[in-house]
PDB file of C-alpha atoms in Angstrom:
ATOM      1  CA  MET A 225      31.809  63.765  56.138  1.00  0.00           C
ATOM      2  CA  ASN A 226      31.284  60.576  53.513  1.00  0.00           C
ATOM      3  CA  ASP A 227      27.349  59.210  54.886  1.00  0.00           C
ATOM      4  CA  SER A 228      28.814  55.287  53.518  1.00  0.00           C
ATOM      5  CA  GLU A 229      31.399  55.719  56.137  1.00  0.00           C
ATOM      6  CA  SER A 230      32.414  53.172  58.144  1.00  0.00           C
ATOM      7  CA  LEU A 231      32.657  53.932  61.362  1.00  0.00           C
ATOM      8  CA  LEU A 232      31.316  50.399  63.328  1.00  0.00           C
ATOM      9  CA  HIS A 233      32.444  47.163  62.853  1.00  0.00           C
ATOM     10  CA  TYR A 234      29.736  44.909  65.120  1.00  0.00           C
ATOM     11  CA  GLY A 235      29.930  41.342  64.133  1.00  0.00           C
ATOM     12  CA  PRO A 236      28.901  41.020  60.915  1.00  0.00           C
ATOM     13  CA  LEU A 237      27.064  44.609  60.453  1.00  0.00           C
ATOM     14  CA  ASP A 238      28.161  47.680  58.890  1.00  0.00           C
ATOM     15  CA  VAL A 239      27.367  49.944  60.299  1.00  0.00           C
ATOM     16  CA  LEU A 240      27.411  53.740  58.375  1.00  0.00           C
ATOM     17  CA  ARG A 241      27.794  57.601  58.659  1.00  0.00           C
ATOM     18  CA  SER A 242      24.277  56.829  56.951  1.00  0.00           C
ATOM     19  CA  ASP A 243      22.670  55.156  59.400  1.00  0.00           C
ATOM     20  CA  LEU A 244      23.481  56.812  62.603  1.00  0.00           C
ATOM     21  CA  SER A 245      21.633  59.643  61.463  1.00  0.00           C
ATOM     22  CA  THR A 246      18.195  57.816  61.482  1.00  0.00           C
ATOM     23  CA  LEU A 247      18.517  58.569  65.177  1.00  0.00           C
ATOM     24  CA  GLU A 248      19.218  62.650  65.079  1.00  0.00           C
ATOM     25  CA  PRO A 249      15.092  63.440  65.962  1.00  0.00           C
ATOM     26  CA  GLY A 250      12.746  63.698  63.348  1.00  0.00           C
ATOM     27  CA  LYS A 251      14.318  60.771  61.380  1.00  0.00           C
ATOM     28  CA  ARG A 252      12.781  57.294  60.850  1.00  0.00           C
ATOM     29  CA  LEU A 253      15.011  53.853  61.694  1.00  0.00           C
ATOM     30  CA  ASP A 254      16.430  51.856  59.903  1.00  0.00           C
ATOM     31  CA  ASP A 255      17.772  48.436  60.098  1.00  0.00           C
ATOM     32  CA  GLN A 256      21.346  48.526  60.606  1.00  0.00           C
ATOM     33  CA  MET A 257      20.368  50.989  63.765  1.00  0.00           C
ATOM     34  CA  ILE A 258      17.646  48.091  65.424  1.00  0.00           C
ATOM     35  CA  ARG A 259      20.040  44.932  64.310  1.00  0.00           C
ATOM     36  CA  LEU A 260      23.061  46.625  65.897  1.00  0.00           C
ATOM     37  CA  GLY A 261      20.384  47.740  68.918  1.00  0.00           C
ATOM     38  CA  LEU A 262      18.723  43.895  69.377  1.00  0.00           C
ATOM     39  CA  GLY A 263      22.387  42.685  68.714  1.00  0.00           C
ATOM     40  CA  LEU A 264      23.781  44.860  71.344  1.00  0.00           C
ATOM     41  CA  TRP A 265      21.060  44.316  73.395  1.00  0.00           C
ATOM     42  CA  LYS A 266      21.381  40.633  72.854  1.00  0.00           C
ATOM     43  CA  ASP A 267      24.659  40.254  73.550  1.00  0.00           C
ATOM     44  CA  ASP A 268      24.371  41.866  76.785  1.00  0.00           C
ATOM     45  CA  LEU A 269      22.200  39.663  78.350  1.00  0.00           C
ATOM     46  CA  MET A 270      24.362  37.282  76.879  1.00  0.00           C
ATOM     47  CA  LYS A 271      26.720  38.339  79.584  1.00  0.00           C
ATOM     48  CA  ASN A 272      24.207  38.641  82.572  1.00  0.00           C
ATOM     49  CA  ASP A 273      21.963  35.827  82.392  1.00  0.00           C
ATOM     50  CA  PRO A 274      23.924  32.790  79.580  1.00  0.00           C
ATOM     51  CA  ASP A 275      20.160  30.920  80.303  1.00  0.00           C
ATOM     52  CA  LEU A 276      17.982  33.435  79.851  1.00  0.00           C
ATOM     53  CA  ALA A 277      19.469  34.772  76.245  1.00  0.00           C
ATOM     54  CA  GLY A 278      20.042  31.120  75.641  1.00  0.00           C
ATOM     55  CA  ASP A 279      16.686  30.212  75.214  1.00  0.00           C
ATOM     56  CA  LEU A 280      14.964  32.831  73.057  1.00  0.00           C
ATOM     57  CA  VAL A 281      15.287  33.939  69.274  1.00  0.00           C
ATOM     58  CA  VAL A 282      15.526  37.323  68.026  1.00  0.00           C
ATOM     59  CA  GLN A 283      14.741  37.309  64.769  1.00  0.00           C
ATOM     60  CA  ASP A 284      16.278  39.567  61.470  1.00  0.00           C
ATOM     61  CA  THR A 285      14.349  42.845  60.508  1.00  0.00           C
ATOM     62  CA  ARG A 286      14.389  41.653  57.012  1.00  0.00           C
ATOM     63  CA  PHE A 287      12.939  37.669  58.900  1.00  0.00           C
ATOM     64  CA  TYR A 288       9.359  39.213  58.606  1.00  0.00           C
ATOM     65  CA  ARG A 289       9.139  40.835  55.581  1.00  0.00           C
ATOM     66  CA  SER A 290      10.026  37.477  53.632  1.00  0.00           C
ATOM     67  CA  LEU A 291       7.090  36.831  56.202  1.00  0.00           C
ATOM     68  CA  SER A 292       4.640  38.509  54.848  1.00  0.00           C
ATOM     69  CA  ASN A 293       5.922  39.141  51.006  1.00  0.00           C
ATOM     70  CA  LYS A 294       7.484  35.258  50.370  1.00  0.00           C
ATOM     71  CA  GLY A 295       4.982  32.880  53.071  1.00  0.00           C
ATOM     72  CA  TYR A 296       6.464  30.726  55.169  1.00  0.00           C
ATOM     73  CA  GLN A 297       8.677  29.643  52.213  1.00  0.00           C
ATOM     74  CA  GLY A 298      10.583  32.582  51.972  1.00  0.00           C
ATOM     75  CA  ILE A 299      12.428  31.746  55.243  1.00  0.00           C
ATOM     76  CA  LEU A 300      12.888  28.607  55.924  1.00  0.00           C
ATOM     77  CA  LYS A 301      16.895  28.987  55.730  1.00  0.00           C
ATOM     78  CA  SER A 302      16.138  32.038  58.986  1.00  0.00           C
ATOM     79  CA  ASP A 303      15.102  29.076  60.928  1.00  0.00           C
ATOM     80  CA  LYS A 304      17.521  26.013  60.291  1.00  0.00           C
ATOM     81  CA  ARG A 305      19.631  26.355  63.043  1.00  0.00           C
ATOM     82  CA  VAL A 306      17.690  26.178  66.047  1.00  0.00           C
ATOM     83  CA  ASP A 307      13.739  25.060  66.507  1.00  0.00           C
ATOM     84  CA  ILE A 308      12.369  27.751  67.596  1.00  0.00           C
ATOM     85  CA  LEU A 309       8.895  26.053  69.014  1.00  0.00           C
ATOM     86  CA  LYS A 310      11.704  24.613  72.320  1.00  0.00           C
ATOM     87  CA  THR A 311      12.384  27.994  72.442  1.00  0.00           C
ATOM     88  CA  ARG A 312      11.047  30.132  75.501  1.00  0.00           C
ATOM     89  CA  PHE A 313      10.829  33.619  73.364  1.00  0.00           C
ATOM     90  CA  ILE A 314      10.741  35.174  70.034  1.00  0.00           C
ATOM     91  CA  ILE A 315      11.426  37.923  69.876  1.00  0.00           C
ATOM     92  CA  VAL A 316      10.977  39.656  66.461  1.00  0.00           C
ATOM     93  CA  PRO A 317      11.160  43.267  65.416  1.00  0.00           C
ATOM     94  CA  ILE A 318       8.033  44.238  62.237  1.00  0.00           C
ATOM     95  CA  HIS A 319       8.391  47.080  60.249  1.00  0.00           C
ATOM     96  CA  GLN A 320       5.830  47.871  58.132  1.00  0.00           C
ATOM     97  CA  ASN A 321       4.532  51.429  56.296  1.00  0.00           C
ATOM     98  CA  ASP A 322       7.359  53.044  58.147  1.00  0.00           C
ATOM     99  CA  HIS A 323       6.751  52.235  61.786  1.00  0.00           C
ATOM    100  CA  TRP A 324       8.459  49.802  64.210  1.00  0.00           C
ATOM    101  CA  TYR A 325       7.262  47.782  65.908  1.00  0.00           C
ATOM    102  CA  LEU A 326       8.218  44.689  68.141  1.00  0.00           C
ATOM    103  CA  ALA A 327       6.014  41.652  69.500  1.00  0.00           C
ATOM    104  CA  ILE A 328       7.141  38.988  71.401  1.00  0.00           C
ATOM    105  CA  ILE A 329       5.781  35.413  71.310  1.00  0.00           C
ATOM    106  CA  TYR A 330       6.546  33.749  74.113  1.00  0.00           C
ATOM    107  CA  GLY A 331       6.088  29.378  74.670  1.00  0.00           C
ATOM    108  CA  PRO A 332       5.408  28.332  71.083  1.00  0.00           C
ATOM    109  CA  GLY A 333       6.470  24.925  72.518  1.00  0.00           C
ATOM    110  CA  ALA A 334       3.107  24.868  73.664  1.00  0.00           C
ATOM    111  CA  LEU A 335       1.493  25.469  69.947  1.00  0.00           C
ATOM    112  CA  VAL A 336       2.821  21.617  70.284  1.00  0.00           C
ATOM    113  CA  ALA A 337       1.640  20.542  73.085  1.00  0.00           C
ATOM    114  CA  ALA A 338      -1.471  20.719  71.855  1.00  0.00           C
ATOM    115  CA  SER A 339      -1.379  19.752  68.882  1.00  0.00           C
ATOM    116  CA  THR A 340      -0.963  16.471  70.606  1.00  0.00           C
ATOM    117  CA  SER A 341      -3.960  14.361  72.390  1.00  0.00           C
ATOM    118  CA  PRO A 342      -3.261  13.458  75.914  1.00  0.00           C
ATOM    119  CA  GLY A 343      -1.533  10.340  75.313  1.00  0.00           C
ATOM    120  CA  ALA A 344      -0.649  10.581  71.797  1.00  0.00           C
ATOM    121  CA  PRO A 345       3.264   9.035  71.429  1.00  0.00           C
ATOM    122  CA  PRO A 346       5.882  11.907  71.055  1.00  0.00           C
ATOM    123  CA  PRO A 347       7.374  12.882  67.096  1.00  0.00           C
ATOM    124  CA  ASN A 348       9.310  10.145  66.225  1.00  0.00           C
ATOM    125  CA  ALA A 349      13.023  12.504  64.885  1.00  0.00           C
ATOM    126  CA  ASN A 350      14.376  16.467  64.885  1.00  0.00           C
ATOM    127  CA  PRO A 351      14.854  17.299  61.293  1.00  0.00           C
ATOM    128  CA  LEU A 352      17.715  19.450  62.386  1.00  0.00           C
ATOM    129  CA  ALA A 353      19.189  17.084  64.591  1.00  0.00           C
ATOM    130  CA  GLY A 354      19.630  14.183  62.317  1.00  0.00           C
ATOM    131  CA  THR A 355      19.181  10.585  64.053  1.00  0.00           C
ATOM    132  CA  ALA A 356      19.009  12.616  67.304  1.00  0.00           C
ATOM    133  CA  GLU A 357      15.762  11.490  69.554  1.00  0.00           C
ATOM    134  CA  LEU A 358      13.897  14.896  69.595  1.00  0.00           C
ATOM    135  CA  GLU A 359      12.157  16.311  73.632  1.00  0.00           C
ATOM    136  CA  THR A 360       8.653  14.684  73.472  1.00  0.00           C
ATOM    137  CA  THR A 361       5.887  16.518  73.625  1.00  0.00           C
ATOM    138  CA  ALA A 362       5.070  16.247  77.190  1.00  0.00           C
ATOM    139  CA  GLU A 363       8.391  17.383  77.982  1.00  0.00           C
ATOM    140  CA  ILE A 364       8.226  20.456  75.641  1.00  0.00           C
ATOM    141  CA  SER A 365       4.776  20.812  77.078  1.00  0.00           C
ATOM    142  CA  SER A 366       6.200  20.811  80.882  1.00  0.00           C
ATOM    143  CA  GLN A 367       8.396  23.464  80.610  1.00  0.00           C
ATOM    144  CA  ARG A 368       5.999  26.348  78.563  1.00  0.00           C
ATOM    145  CA  GLN A 369       2.209  25.380  79.303  1.00  0.00           C
ATOM    146  CA  ARG A 370       1.299  28.463  77.576  1.00  0.00           C
ATOM    147  CA  SER A 371       1.793  30.509  74.085  1.00  0.00           C
ATOM    148  CA  CYS A 372       1.369  34.382  74.380  1.00  0.00           C
ATOM    149  CA  TYR A 373       1.696  37.335  72.142  1.00  0.00           C
ATOM    150  CA  ILE A 374       3.403  41.090  73.322  1.00  0.00           C
ATOM    151  CA  LEU A 375       2.907  43.095  70.743  1.00  0.00           C
ATOM    152  CA  PHE A 376       4.621  46.264  71.584  1.00  0.00           C
ATOM    153  CA  ASN A 377       3.652  50.151  69.417  1.00  0.00           C
ATOM    154  CA  PHE A 378       4.537  53.943  69.671  1.00  0.00           C
ATOM    155  CA  SER A 379       0.533  53.479  67.862  1.00  0.00           C
ATOM    156  CA  ARG A 380      -2.744  53.371  68.273  1.00  0.00           C
ATOM    157  CA  ILE A 381      -2.825  51.359  65.351  1.00  0.00           C
ATOM    158  CA  ARG A 382      -3.236  47.511  66.427  1.00  0.00           C
ATOM    159  CA  HIS A 383      -1.964  44.775  63.913  1.00  0.00           C
ATOM    160  CA  PRO A 384      -3.874  41.920  63.864  1.00  0.00           C
ATOM    161  CA  GLU A 385      -2.488  41.107  60.356  1.00  0.00           C
ATOM    162  CA  ALA A 386       1.022  40.829  61.200  1.00  0.00           C
ATOM    163  CA  ILE A 387       0.330  38.752  64.934  1.00  0.00           C
ATOM    164  CA  THR A 388      -2.084  36.000  62.422  1.00  0.00           C
ATOM    165  CA  THR A 389       1.199  36.195  60.118  1.00  0.00           C
ATOM    166  CA  LEU A 390       3.110  35.057  63.043  1.00  0.00           C
ATOM    167  CA  GLN A 391       0.482  32.069  63.962  1.00  0.00           C
ATOM    168  CA  ASP A 392       0.158  30.557  60.673  1.00  0.00           C
ATOM    169  CA  TRP A 393       4.192  31.158  60.565  1.00  0.00           C
ATOM    170  CA  LEU A 394       4.287  28.874  63.735  1.00  0.00           C
ATOM    171  CA  ARG A 395       1.128  26.236  62.740  1.00  0.00           C
ATOM    172  CA  GLN A 396       3.561  26.069  59.842  1.00  0.00           C
ATOM    173  CA  GLU A 397       6.447  24.549  62.366  1.00  0.00           C
ATOM    174  CA  THR A 398       4.457  22.653  63.801  1.00  0.00           C
ATOM    175  CA  LYS A 399       3.474  20.730  60.726  1.00  0.00           C
ATOM    176  CA  ARG A 400       7.290  20.206  59.535  1.00  0.00           C
ATOM    177  CA  LYS A 401       9.784  19.773  61.690  1.00  0.00           C
ATOM    178  CA  TYR A 402       7.002  17.724  64.122  1.00  0.00           C
ATOM    179  CA  ASN A 403       4.582  16.946  61.409  1.00  0.00           C
ATOM    180  CA  LEU A 404       1.566  17.430  63.736  1.00  0.00           C
ATOM    181  CA  ASN A 405      -1.660  20.593  63.482  1.00  0.00           C
ATOM    182  CA  HIS A 406      -3.033  22.876  65.457  1.00  0.00           C
ATOM    183  CA  GLU A 407      -5.801  25.070  64.916  1.00  0.00           C
ATOM    184  CA  LYS A 408      -4.433  26.679  68.437  1.00  0.00           C
ATOM    185  CA  THR A 409      -4.774  31.467  68.492  1.00  0.00           C
ATOM    186  CA  LEU A 410      -1.787  32.828  70.290  1.00  0.00           C
ATOM    187  CA  THR A 411      -3.715  34.571  72.740  1.00  0.00           C
ATOM    188  CA  GLY A 412      -1.675  38.681  73.724  1.00  0.00           C
ATOM    189  CA  ILE A 413      -2.067  42.333  73.943  1.00  0.00           C
ATOM    190  CA  HIS A 414      -0.859  44.938  72.117  1.00  0.00           C
ATOM    191  CA  VAL A 415       0.792  47.712  74.200  1.00  0.00           C
ATOM    192  CA  GLU A 416       1.144  51.610  73.350  1.00  0.00           C
ATOM    193  CA  ALA A 417       5.029  52.039  74.146  1.00  0.00           C
ATOM    194  CA  ARG A 418       4.760  55.636  74.958  1.00  0.00           C
ATOM    195  CA  LYS A 419       7.120  58.353  73.559  1.00  0.00           C
ATOM    196  CA  THR A 420       8.902  60.767  75.399  1.00  0.00           C
TER     197      THR A 420
END
């Protein structure tokens, strides 16, 4: 058997025999299998609930690694395709110390609304859409009143550094895309998922 034999082509993914072997008991999942699982889940969601699927962003498995290693500049290219502050959910798979966990951020647009005082003028233009007008902060606020996170983990270890890193990323996105500063802190919970 050849470990580099391609078993499946799924979008841009090429799943090899060696990737599939990471599903065996006692083995550690690799990026390809996480990408495949999230991609299949998102495709299924597109078929069954296209509105919800269109209102969430699933970050690549390399996103958090680039963000934590290279800082905000390391992920600028990945954020150009969509304004994550206008989505309802952001899903971030995180791999640290041979361990996978998942952060789900709800309502990042509430951070934009929290950055403006009542009656303040909305930002002028969306740099992602050229000359198209940007939703006002009031519209964003009415859609997403609160921003919070859930961190799913298979261990009792908490990951406050991950939440701090993601929170800083959202602050920098708010500054870059809307020229607004905020000090709002993400609140949330850490959920220990049980292995069966």
